Coordinates of C-alpha atoms in Angstrom, one line a residue:
M1 CA -12.3 -27.4 -11.6
Q2 CA -10.7 -25.8 -14.7
N3 CA -12.9 -22.7 -14.4
N4 CA -11.5 -22.0 -11.0
R5 CA -7.8 -22.3 -11.9
N6 CA -7.2 -18.6 -12.5
Y7 CA -9.1 -17.7 -9.3
F8 CA -6.9 -20.0 -7.2
I9 CA -3.8 -18.6 -8.9
A10 CA -4.9 -15.2 -7.8
I11 CA -5.5 -16.4 -4.3
A12 CA -2.1 -18.0 -4.1
L13 CA -0.5 -14.7 -5.4
S14 CA -2.5 -12.8 -2.7
V15 CA -1.3 -15.1 0.0
L16 CA 2.3 -14.8 -1.1
I17 CA 2.0 -11.0 -1.2
V18 CA 0.6 -10.7 2.3
L19 CA 2.9 -13.4 3.8
G20 CA 5.9 -11.6 2.2
W21 CA 4.9 -8.2 3.5
Q22 CA 4.1 -9.6 7.0
F23 CA 7.4 -11.5 7.2
L24 CA 9.7 -9.0 5.5
Y25 CA 8.2 -5.7 6.5
M26 CA 6.0 -6.0 9.5
N27 CA 7.8 -8.4 11.9
P28 CA 10.6 -7.1 14.1
R29 CA 14.1 -8.4 13.7
I30 CA 14.6 -11.8 15.1
E31 CA 16.5 -12.2 18.3
A32 CA 19.5 -13.8 16.6
Q33 CA 20.0 -10.8 14.4
R34 CA 19.8 -8.5 17.4
K35 CA 22.4 -10.5 19.3
A36 CA 24.7 -10.6 16.2
Q37 CA 24.5 -6.8 16.0
E38 CA 25.4 -6.4 19.6
A39 CA 28.4 -8.7 19.1
Q40 CA 29.5 -6.7 16.1
K41 CA 29.4 -3.5 18.2
A42 CA 31.6 -5.1 20.9
Q43 CA 34.1 -6.2 18.3
Q44 CA 34.7 -2.7 16.7
T45 CA 38.4 -1.8 16.6
T46 CA 39.8 0.6 19.1
E47 CA 40.8 2.9 16.3
Q48 CA 37.1 3.8 15.9
T49 CA 36.8 5.0 19.5
Q50 CA 37.7 8.7 19.8
T51 CA 38.6 10.5 23.0
P52 CA 35.6 12.5 24.3
A53 CA 35.9 16.2 24.1
A54 CA 33.9 19.2 25.1
G55 CA 30.6 19.1 23.4
G56 CA 31.1 15.6 22.2
A57 CA 33.9 15.9 19.6
Q58 CA 37.4 16.9 18.8
P59 CA 39.3 17.0 15.6
Q60 CA 41.1 13.9 14.4
T61 CA 44.8 14.2 13.8
N62 CA 44.4 13.1 10.2
G63 CA 42.5 16.3 9.3
A64 CA 39.1 14.7 8.7
A65 CA 35.8 15.9 10.1
P66 CA 35.7 15.6 13.9
T67 CA 34.2 12.6 15.5
G68 CA 33.8 11.2 19.0
Q69 CA 31.5 10.6 21.9
A70 CA 30.3 12.5 24.9
A71 CA 29.3 10.8 28.1
V72 CA 25.8 11.3 29.3
T73 CA 26.5 13.8 32.1
T74 CA 23.2 15.8 32.4
T75 CA 19.6 15.9 31.6
R76 CA 18.5 17.6 28.4
E77 CA 17.5 20.7 30.4
E78 CA 20.7 20.9 32.3
A79 CA 22.8 20.4 29.1
L80 CA 20.9 23.3 27.5
A81 CA 21.7 25.6 30.5
K82 CA 25.5 24.8 30.4
S83 CA 26.4 27.0 27.4
P84 CA 25.4 30.3 25.9
R85 CA 22.6 30.1 23.3
V86 CA 20.6 32.0 20.7
V87 CA 16.9 31.4 20.6
I88 CA 15.2 29.9 17.5
D89 CA 11.5 30.7 17.1
T90 CA 9.7 30.3 13.8
A91 CA 6.2 29.1 12.8
A92 CA 7.5 25.5 12.5
L93 CA 10.5 25.3 14.9
S94 CA 11.5 26.2 18.4
G95 CA 14.9 25.7 20.1
T96 CA 18.3 27.3 20.4
I97 CA 21.7 27.5 18.7
N98 CA 24.6 26.4 20.9
L99 CA 27.3 29.1 20.7
T100 CA 29.8 26.4 21.6
G101 CA 30.5 25.0 18.1
A102 CA 27.6 27.1 16.6
R103 CA 25.8 23.8 16.8
L104 CA 22.1 23.1 16.1
D105 CA 21.5 20.8 19.0
D106 CA 18.2 21.9 20.4
L107 CA 15.2 21.7 18.0
K108 CA 11.6 20.9 18.4
L109 CA 8.9 20.7 15.7
K110 CA 5.8 22.7 16.7
G111 CA 3.4 21.1 14.2
Y112 CA 3.9 17.5 15.4
H113 CA 3.0 15.8 18.6
E114 CA 4.3 12.5 20.0
T115 CA 0.8 10.9 20.0
V116 CA -2.5 11.6 18.3
D117 CA -3.5 13.5 21.4
K118 CA -2.9 17.2 20.7
S119 CA -2.0 17.8 24.3
S120 CA 1.0 15.4 24.1
P121 CA 4.5 16.9 23.9
I122 CA 5.7 18.2 20.6
I123 CA 8.4 16.2 18.7
T124 CA 12.0 16.8 19.8
L125 CA 14.4 16.3 16.9
F126 CA 17.8 17.6 18.2
S127 CA 19.2 17.4 21.7
P128 CA 22.7 18.3 23.2
A129 CA 25.4 15.7 22.9
E130 CA 25.7 15.4 26.7
S131 CA 22.0 14.4 27.0
K132 CA 20.6 10.9 26.7
D133 CA 19.4 11.3 23.1
G134 CA 22.2 13.4 21.7
Y135 CA 21.5 14.5 18.1
F136 CA 22.9 17.5 16.4
A137 CA 24.2 19.2 13.2
E138 CA 27.5 21.1 13.1
L139 CA 29.6 23.0 10.5
G140 CA 33.2 23.8 11.1
Y141 CA 36.7 23.9 9.7
V142 CA 39.9 21.9 9.7
G143 CA 43.1 24.0 9.8
N144 CA 46.8 23.6 10.3
D145 CA 49.7 25.2 12.1
Q146 CA 49.7 28.2 9.7
T147 CA 45.9 28.9 10.2
G148 CA 45.9 28.5 13.9
T149 CA 42.8 27.4 15.7
V150 CA 39.8 27.4 13.4
P151 CA 36.1 27.0 14.4
G152 CA 35.2 23.5 15.5
A153 CA 33.3 21.6 18.1
S154 CA 34.6 23.5 21.1
T155 CA 34.8 27.0 19.6
V156 CA 32.7 29.6 21.4
W157 CA 31.2 32.0 18.9
T158 CA 30.1 35.6 19.7
A159 CA 26.5 36.6 19.1
P160 CA 24.9 40.1 19.2
E161 CA 23.1 41.0 22.4
G162 CA 19.5 39.8 22.3
A163 CA 19.9 38.0 19.0
K164 CA 17.0 35.8 18.0
L165 CA 16.7 33.6 14.9
T166 CA 13.3 33.9 13.2
E167 CA 12.1 33.7 9.6
K168 CA 12.6 37.4 9.2
T169 CA 15.7 38.0 11.5
P170 CA 18.9 36.2 10.6
V171 CA 21.7 35.9 13.2
T172 CA 25.4 36.6 12.5
L173 CA 28.0 34.9 14.8
T174 CA 31.7 35.9 14.8
Y175 CA 35.0 34.3 15.8
T176 CA 38.6 35.6 15.3
N177 CA 41.6 33.5 16.0
D178 CA 45.2 34.4 16.9
K179 CA 46.4 34.2 13.3
G180 CA 44.3 36.9 11.9
L181 CA 41.4 34.8 10.5
T182 CA 38.0 36.2 11.1
F183 CA 34.9 34.1 10.6
A184 CA 31.5 35.7 10.3
R185 CA 28.7 33.1 10.2
T186 CA 25.2 34.3 9.1
I187 CA 22.4 31.8 9.9
S188 CA 18.9 32.2 8.5
V189 CA 15.9 29.9 8.4
D190 CA 12.8 29.8 6.3
E191 CA 9.2 29.3 7.5
R192 CA 9.7 25.5 7.5
Y193 CA 12.9 23.5 8.1
M194 CA 15.8 24.8 6.0
F195 CA 18.7 26.7 7.5
T196 CA 21.1 28.6 5.3
I197 CA 24.6 29.0 6.8
T198 CA 26.8 31.5 5.0
D199 CA 30.4 31.8 6.3
K200 CA 32.6 34.8 5.3
V201 CA 36.2 34.1 6.1
T202 CA 38.6 37.1 6.1
N203 CA 42.4 36.7 6.2
S204 CA 43.9 39.7 8.0
G205 CA 47.2 37.8 8.5
A206 CA 50.5 38.3 6.8
G207 CA 50.4 35.2 4.6
A208 CA 47.9 33.0 2.7
A209 CA 45.8 30.6 4.8
S210 CA 44.4 27.2 3.7
I211 CA 41.3 25.8 5.4
S212 CA 38.9 22.9 4.8
S213 CA 35.2 23.1 5.8
Y214 CA 33.4 20.1 7.3
G215 CA 29.8 19.3 8.2
R216 CA 28.4 16.5 10.2
V217 CA 25.1 15.1 11.5
T218 CA 25.8 13.1 14.6
R219 CA 23.5 11.1 16.9
N220 CA 24.0 9.0 19.9
N221 CA 21.0 6.7 19.4
K222 CA 18.9 5.1 16.7
P223 CA 15.2 4.3 16.5
T224 CA 14.1 2.0 19.2
T225 CA 11.4 0.5 17.0
P226 CA 12.5 -2.5 14.9
S227 CA 13.5 -1.7 11.4
V228 CA 11.4 -2.9 8.5
Y229 CA 12.4 -3.6 5.0
V230 CA 9.7 -1.5 3.5
L231 CA 11.3 1.6 4.9
H232 CA 14.9 2.9 5.0
E233 CA 16.1 4.4 8.2
G234 CA 19.7 5.4 8.7
F235 CA 22.3 7.2 6.6
I236 CA 21.3 8.7 3.3
G237 CA 22.7 11.0 0.6
V238 CA 23.0 11.8 -3.1
I239 CA 26.7 11.9 -3.6
G240 CA 28.2 12.4 -7.0
D241 CA 28.5 9.4 -9.3
D242 CA 27.4 7.1 -6.6
G243 CA 23.9 8.7 -6.8
L244 CA 21.5 7.8 -4.1
V245 CA 23.3 6.1 -1.2
E246 CA 21.3 4.4 1.6
T247 CA 23.2 2.8 4.4
K248 CA 21.4 1.1 7.4
Y249 CA 22.8 1.5 10.9
S250 CA 23.7 -2.1 11.0
A251 CA 25.8 -1.9 7.8
A252 CA 27.8 1.1 9.2
E253 CA 28.3 -0.8 12.4
K254 CA 30.3 -3.4 10.4
E255 CA 32.3 -1.0 8.2
A256 CA 32.3 2.8 7.5
V257 CA 30.9 3.7 4.1
T258 CA 33.1 6.2 2.1
P259 CA 31.7 7.1 -1.3
A260 CA 34.0 8.4 -3.9
K261 CA 35.1 12.1 -3.8
S262 CA 32.4 14.2 -5.5
T263 CA 31.0 17.6 -6.1
G264 CA 27.4 18.6 -5.3
G265 CA 24.7 16.5 -3.6
W266 CA 23.8 16.1 0.1
L267 CA 24.0 13.7 3.0
G268 CA 22.5 13.1 6.5
I269 CA 20.4 10.8 8.6
T270 CA 16.8 9.9 8.1
D271 CA 14.1 8.4 10.2
K272 CA 10.6 7.3 9.2
Y273 CA 9.1 10.8 9.4
W274 CA 12.0 13.1 10.3
A275 CA 15.5 13.8 8.9
A276 CA 18.6 15.9 9.3
T277 CA 20.8 16.6 6.3
I278 CA 23.5 18.9 5.1
V279 CA 24.0 20.3 1.7
P280 CA 27.7 21.2 1.3
P281 CA 28.9 24.0 -0.9
Q282 CA 28.0 22.7 -4.4
K283 CA 31.0 24.0 -6.4
S284 CA 33.8 22.3 -4.4
A285 CA 34.8 18.7 -4.2
Y286 CA 34.4 16.9 -0.8
E287 CA 34.8 13.5 0.8
A288 CA 31.8 12.0 2.5
R289 CA 31.5 9.3 5.1
F290 CA 28.9 7.3 7.0
A291 CA 30.5 5.9 10.2
Y292 CA 29.8 4.3 13.5
Y293 CA 32.0 4.7 16.6
A294 CA 31.8 2.1 19.3
G295 CA 32.5 2.6 23.0
E296 CA 30.6 3.3 26.2
R297 CA 28.2 5.4 24.1
P298 CA 27.9 4.4 20.4
T299 CA 27.8 7.2 17.9
Y300 CA 26.4 7.4 14.3
Q301 CA 27.7 10.1 12.1
A302 CA 27.2 11.3 8.5
D303 CA 29.9 13.8 7.6
Y304 CA 31.9 15.4 4.8
K305 CA 35.2 17.3 4.5
E306 CA 35.6 19.8 1.6
D307 CA 38.9 20.2 -0.3
A308 CA 41.1 23.0 1.1
V309 CA 40.4 26.6 0.1
S310 CA 43.3 29.1 0.0
I311 CA 42.7 32.6 1.2
P312 CA 45.4 35.1 0.2
A313 CA 46.4 37.7 2.8
G314 CA 44.0 40.6 2.9
Q315 CA 41.3 38.8 1.1
S316 CA 38.2 36.8 2.0
V317 CA 36.1 33.9 0.8
E318 CA 32.4 33.0 1.2
L319 CA 31.0 29.5 1.7
K320 CA 27.4 28.6 1.7
S321 CA 25.8 25.5 3.1
L322 CA 22.3 24.3 3.9
V323 CA 21.0 22.3 6.8
F324 CA 17.6 20.6 6.6
A325 CA 16.2 19.6 10.0
G326 CA 12.5 18.7 10.3
A327 CA 9.6 16.7 9.0
K328 CA 9.6 15.0 5.7
E329 CA 6.6 16.7 4.2
V330 CA 6.2 15.9 0.6
P331 CA 5.5 19.3 -0.9
V332 CA 8.1 20.9 1.3
I333 CA 10.8 18.5 0.3
D334 CA 9.8 18.8 -3.4
G335 CA 9.9 22.6 -3.1
Y336 CA 13.4 22.5 -1.6
E337 CA 14.6 20.3 -4.5
T338 CA 13.4 22.9 -7.0
S339 CA 14.1 26.2 -5.2
Y340 CA 17.6 25.3 -3.9
E341 CA 18.4 23.1 -6.9
I342 CA 19.4 20.2 -4.6
P343 CA 19.8 17.0 -6.8
R344 CA 17.2 14.3 -6.1
F345 CA 16.3 15.8 -2.7
D346 CA 12.9 14.2 -3.0
R347 CA 14.5 10.8 -2.5
L348 CA 14.9 11.8 1.2
I349 CA 11.4 10.3 1.3
D350 CA 11.7 6.6 0.7
W351 CA 9.4 6.1 -2.3
G352 CA 10.9 2.7 -3.0
W353 CA 11.5 0.7 -6.2
F354 CA 8.1 1.7 -7.5
Y355 CA 8.9 5.4 -7.3
F356 CA 7.1 6.0 -10.6
L357 CA 3.9 4.6 -9.1
T358 CA 4.3 5.5 -5.4
K359 CA 4.8 9.2 -5.8
P360 CA 2.0 9.7 -8.3
M361 CA -0.3 7.7 -6.0
F362 CA 0.5 10.1 -3.2
K363 CA -0.1 13.1 -5.5
L364 CA -3.5 11.7 -6.4
M365 CA -4.5 11.1 -2.8
D366 CA -3.1 14.5 -1.8
F367 CA -5.2 16.1 -4.5
F368 CA -8.4 14.5 -3.1
F369 CA -7.4 15.4 0.4
R370 CA -7.1 19.1 -0.5
Y371 CA -10.7 19.0 -1.7
F372 CA -12.3 16.9 1.0
G373 CA -10.0 17.4 4.0
N374 CA -9.9 13.7 4.9
F375 CA -7.2 11.2 3.8
G376 CA -9.6 8.3 4.4
V377 CA -12.0 9.7 1.8
A378 CA -9.0 10.4 -0.4
I379 CA -8.1 6.6 -0.2
L380 CA -11.6 5.7 -1.2
L381 CA -11.6 8.1 -4.2
T382 CA -8.1 7.0 -5.2
T383 CA -9.3 3.4 -5.2
I384 CA -12.2 4.3 -7.6
V385 CA -9.7 6.0 -9.9
V386 CA -7.4 2.9 -9.9
K387 CA -10.4 0.6 -10.5
A388 CA -11.4 2.9 -13.4
L389 CA -7.9 2.8 -14.9
F390 CA -7.8 -1.0 -14.7
F391 CA -11.4 -1.5 -15.8
P392 CA -10.5 -2.7 -19.3
L393 CA -8.1 -5.3 -17.8
A394 CA -10.7 -6.3 -15.2
S395 CA -13.3 -6.6 -17.9
K396 CA -11.0 -9.1 -19.7
Q397 CA -10.4 -10.9 -16.5
Y398 CA -14.0 -11.4 -15.6
A399 CA -15.0 -12.0 -19.2
S400 CA -12.4 -14.8 -19.3
M401 CA -13.9 -16.2 -16.1
A402 CA -17.4 -15.9 -17.6
N403 CA -16.4 -17.8 -20.7
M404 CA -14.7 -20.5 -18.7
K405 CA -17.9 -21.0 -16.8
R406 CA -19.9 -21.2 -20.0
M407 CA -17.5 -23.8 -21.3
Q408 CA -17.9 -25.9 -18.1
P409 CA -20.3 -28.5 -19.6
K410 CA -18.0 -29.1 -22.6
M411 CA -15.1 -29.4 -20.2
E412 CA -16.9 -32.0 -18.2
E413 CA -17.7 -33.9 -21.4
L414 CA -14.0 -33.9 -22.3
K415 CA -13.1 -35.2 -18.9
A416 CA -15.5 -38.1 -19.2
K417 CA -14.3 -38.8 -22.7
F418 CA -10.5 -38.9 -22.0
G419 CA -10.7 -40.3 -18.4
D420 CA -7.1 -40.8 -17.2
D421 CA -5.5 -39.7 -20.4
R422 CA -4.2 -36.4 -19.1
M423 CA -2.2 -35.6 -22.2
G424 CA -5.1 -36.1 -24.5
L425 CA -7.4 -34.1 -22.1
Q426 CA -4.9 -31.2 -22.1
Q427 CA -4.7 -31.1 -25.9
A428 CA -8.4 -31.3 -26.3
M429 CA -8.9 -28.4 -23.8
M430 CA -6.3 -26.3 -25.6
Q431 CA -8.2 -26.9 -28.9
L432 CA -11.4 -25.9 -27.2
Y433 CA -9.8 -22.7 -25.9
K434 CA -8.6 -22.0 -29.4
E435 CA -12.0 -22.6 -31.0
E436 CA -13.9 -20.5 -28.4
K437 CA -11.1 -17.8 -28.4
I438 CA -10.5 -18.2 -24.7
N439 CA -7.2 -17.3 -23.0
P440 CA -7.1 -19.4 -19.8
V441 CA -4.4 -17.2 -18.3
A442 CA -6.1 -13.9 -19.2
G443 CA -7.6 -13.7 -15.7
C444 CA -4.2 -13.7 -14.1
W445 CA -2.8 -10.6 -15.8
P446 CA -4.9 -8.0 -14.1
I447 CA -4.0 -9.5 -10.7
A448 CA -0.3 -9.5 -11.6
L449 CA -0.4 -5.9 -12.9
Q450 CA -2.2 -4.6 -9.8
I451 CA 0.4 -6.0 -7.4
P452 CA 2.6 -2.9 -7.8
I453 CA -0.4 -0.8 -7.2
F454 CA -1.0 -2.6 -3.9
F455 CA 2.7 -2.2 -2.9
S456 CA 2.6 1.5 -3.8
L457 CA -0.5 2.3 -1.8
Y458 CA 1.0 0.4 1.2
K459 CA 4.2 2.4 0.9
V460 CA 2.3 5.7 0.7
I461 CA 0.3 5.0 3.8
Y462 CA 3.3 3.6 5.7
I463 CA 6.0 6.2 4.9
T464 CA 4.4 9.6 4.3
I465 CA 4.1 11.9 7.3
E466 CA 0.8 13.2 5.8
M467 CA -0.8 9.9 6.9
R468 CA 0.6 10.2 10.4
H469 CA -2.2 10.8 12.8
A470 CA -4.5 11.4 9.9
P471 CA -8.1 10.6 11.0
F472 CA -10.9 8.9 9.0
F473 CA -14.4 8.7 10.6
G474 CA -15.5 7.3 13.9
W475 CA -12.8 5.4 15.9
I476 CA -10.1 5.6 13.3
K477 CA -7.9 8.5 14.5
D478 CA -4.7 7.5 12.7
L479 CA -4.8 5.9 9.3
S480 CA -1.1 4.9 9.6
A481 CA -1.8 2.8 12.7
P482 CA -3.8 -0.5 13.0
D483 CA -7.5 -0.4 13.8
P484 CA -7.5 0.2 17.6
T485 CA -10.6 -1.8 18.3
S486 CA -10.7 -5.5 19.1
I487 CA -13.5 -8.1 19.0
V488 CA -11.9 -9.9 21.9
N489 CA -12.9 -7.1 24.4
L490 CA -16.1 -6.4 22.4
F491 CA -14.6 -3.3 20.8
G492 CA -13.8 -1.6 24.1
L493 CA -16.9 -2.5 26.1
L494 CA -14.9 -4.9 28.3
P495 CA -12.3 -3.4 30.6
F496 CA -9.1 -5.1 29.4
E497 CA -6.7 -4.9 26.5
A498 CA -6.8 -7.6 23.8
P499 CA -3.7 -9.7 23.3
T500 CA -1.8 -8.6 20.2
L501 CA -2.0 -12.1 18.7
L502 CA -5.8 -12.0 18.9
H503 CA -6.2 -8.4 18.0
L504 CA -8.9 -8.1 15.4
G505 CA -10.6 -4.7 14.8
V506 CA -13.8 -3.6 13.1
W507 CA -12.2 -2.8 9.7
P508 CA -10.3 -6.1 9.4
L509 CA -13.7 -7.8 10.0
I510 CA -15.3 -5.6 7.3
M511 CA -12.5 -6.5 5.0
G512 CA -12.9 -10.2 5.7
V513 CA -16.7 -10.0 5.0
T514 CA -16.1 -8.3 1.7
M515 CA -13.4 -10.8 0.7
F516 CA -15.7 -13.6 1.6
L517 CA -18.5 -12.2 -0.6
Q518 CA -16.0 -11.6 -3.4
M519 CA -14.9 -15.2 -3.2
R520 CA -18.5 -16.5 -3.2
M521 CA -19.0 -14.9 -6.6
N522 CA -17.5 -18.1 -8.0
P523 CA -18.6 -21.7 -7.7
T524 CA -17.2 -23.6 -4.7
P525 CA -14.4 -25.9 -6.0
P526 CA -15.3 -29.6 -6.1
D527 CA -11.9 -30.5 -4.6
P528 CA -12.2 -30.7 -0.8
T529 CA -8.7 -29.2 -0.2
Q530 CA -9.4 -26.3 -2.5
A531 CA -12.9 -25.8 -0.9
M532 CA -11.3 -25.7 2.6
I533 CA -8.8 -23.0 1.4
F534 CA -11.8 -21.2 -0.2
N535 CA -13.6 -21.1 3.1
W536 CA -10.7 -20.2 5.4
M537 CA -8.9 -17.7 3.3
P538 CA -11.0 -14.6 4.5
L539 CA -10.5 -15.5 8.1
V540 CA -6.7 -15.9 7.6
F541 CA -6.5 -12.6 5.8
M542 CA -8.5 -10.9 8.6
F543 CA -6.0 -11.8 11.3
M544 CA -3.0 -11.1 9.0
L545 CA -4.2 -7.6 8.1
A546 CA -5.2 -6.7 11.7
S547 CA -1.7 -5.4 12.3
F548 CA -1.6 -3.4 9.0
P549 CA -2.3 0.3 8.9
A550 CA -6.0 1.0 9.0
G551 CA -5.8 3.0 5.8
L552 CA -4.6 -0.1 3.9
V553 CA -7.4 -2.3 5.4
I554 CA -10.0 0.3 4.4
Y555 CA -8.6 0.4 0.9
W556 CA -8.7 -3.4 0.6
A557 CA -12.3 -3.6 2.0
W558 CA -13.5 -0.9 -0.4
N559 CA -11.6 -2.5 -3.3
N560 CA -13.3 -5.8 -2.6
T561 CA -16.7 -4.1 -2.6
L562 CA -16.1 -2.4 -5.9
S563 CA -14.8 -5.7 -7.3
V564 CA -18.0 -7.5 -6.4
I565 CA -20.1 -4.8 -8.1
Q566 CA -17.8 -4.8 -11.1
Q567 CA -17.8 -8.5 -11.5
S568 CA -21.6 -8.7 -11.1
V569 CA -22.1 -6.2 -13.9
I570 CA -19.6 -7.9 -16.3
M571 CA -20.9 -11.4 -15.6
K572 CA -24.5 -10.2 -16.2
R573 CA -23.4 -8.6 -19.4
H574 CA -22.0 -11.9 -20.6
G575 CA -25.1 -13.8 -19.6
V576 CA -23.3 -15.8 -16.9
K577 CA -25.1 -16.7 -13.7
I578 CA -23.9 -14.9 -10.6
E579 CA -23.1 -17.6 -8.1
L580 CA -23.1 -15.4 -5.0
F581 CA -26.6 -16.0 -3.6
D582 CA -26.6 -19.7 -4.5
N583 CA -23.2 -20.1 -2.7
L584 CA -24.5 -18.3 0.3
K585 CA -27.6 -20.5 0.5
G586 CA -25.4 -23.6 0.1
L587 CA -23.5 -22.7 3.2
F588 CA -26.6 -23.1 5.3
K589 CA -28.0 -26.3 3.7
R590 CA -27.5 -29.4 5.7
K591 CA -25.5 -32.0 4.0
P592 CA -27.3 -35.4 3.6
A593 CA -26.1 -38.1 5.9
P594 CA -23.8 -40.5 4.2
S595 CA -25.5 -43.8 3.1
K596 CA -24.6 -46.9 5.0

């Protein structure tokens, strides 16, 4: 029994890992939490509810960034037709700029479809405020009596005839108010997802003018899929001394988050694969806010207001901001962080606590993908690299297990000698370990050290858009989704869908078989309870992993296979008998009938 202690510790750790991930990350929010959130929404103070205005917002009287809600009055197509617009057409984006508010509220991502079927609609990111899924980014100004009306949510800008925003053709919009302030806004976009907004404000009036710029990302919905702890969705930003700030929708529903005034950084709203963020002018101080506004139509908003800028009469100032709106592609996000010097912009992708492992893990997989063109193959090759890196530790683990097996006869002698004297038996075993230079816990360290590797790989497969709709071979068309086959309907041969609870695909079955073989590399425990756990563990894991991304299940099955080979080589090297075939034969032997 002693020689199996480490093995069962490893099993217990594995069970805890999978149970923890299943409960904390994979299961939807429980009904009680959902009802509590609804109650919190209903209890929001009336001060949070702003009067609807044209286009969904109007300035607050306190001079902050505008807020508010717009009722759903039209379909998306009708809302787009209500106001003058400038077409956006690039290699990655299609849509329009709403000249009312110079607002980015119509944006689609050409490179991504709603489903794995390439004929399905492309992803819609932004939609007008009056439509069902209102979501937009807007830049404007807060003025005063001396400045007159400054550009805001309801301002109608003027665009040149036939203007069209492409990677090579920026667009300049203009607006002049009754106090002699002229605003010239030049909007450009690169070949991916970054908009550059440069405002030149000229004061032609008789006196100095003082204005504050604002920016906001506003949406009238949130993801319909239940949130999971492995992934942050909601408000995000890197704001001054506060560093990385992540606020879930539910937290903002309770109370607005207002980080300390800062200079530099960025803020916005992130989903699993998509995001919309604003990078304010990096030299001026600003106040940021993540807020929720209740009412007939709840609104979530990330915004900032910059400190006032004074413009002397006859002079002008220039303000430059960036708006990212698109897919969270790793190389693109990293490139923006470097080229635009945006602090910690790579954290827009939720690499998690094990950032120092998770991101290198992705880089390694991406390296293999660029050579072989298949992320499934990249997972297999990454597993081999990880196994090679941990080979010295695994050798110690299996060597320790081999030595424990070799000491089994002596351990049995000690048990017979000391009988019920547990203290004496323990001391004698410790002395035996010392004489034979055996560390009884050495076999646990490799398992413990590989737990972060497992977490990191899971994170990479779950969060990175590169894994979205990435195929393997055969029936696996999306490594980020569970294996679509099911044994219940004979893997699609029978004309009905398998119940979710009983869903068990081919790859979970393969994983279960490899886990079963790996466990049979060791002797069956003499204790009946432990033996039962030993026998049922692969089946339990098969059903538990059936709902996990196929890429993770493929990794686990491949890792088990490599472990069996590795353990066989090391055990043979130490002259220890490999128990696999004897254990398999023992399963089919009939037990003798109990004597009467």
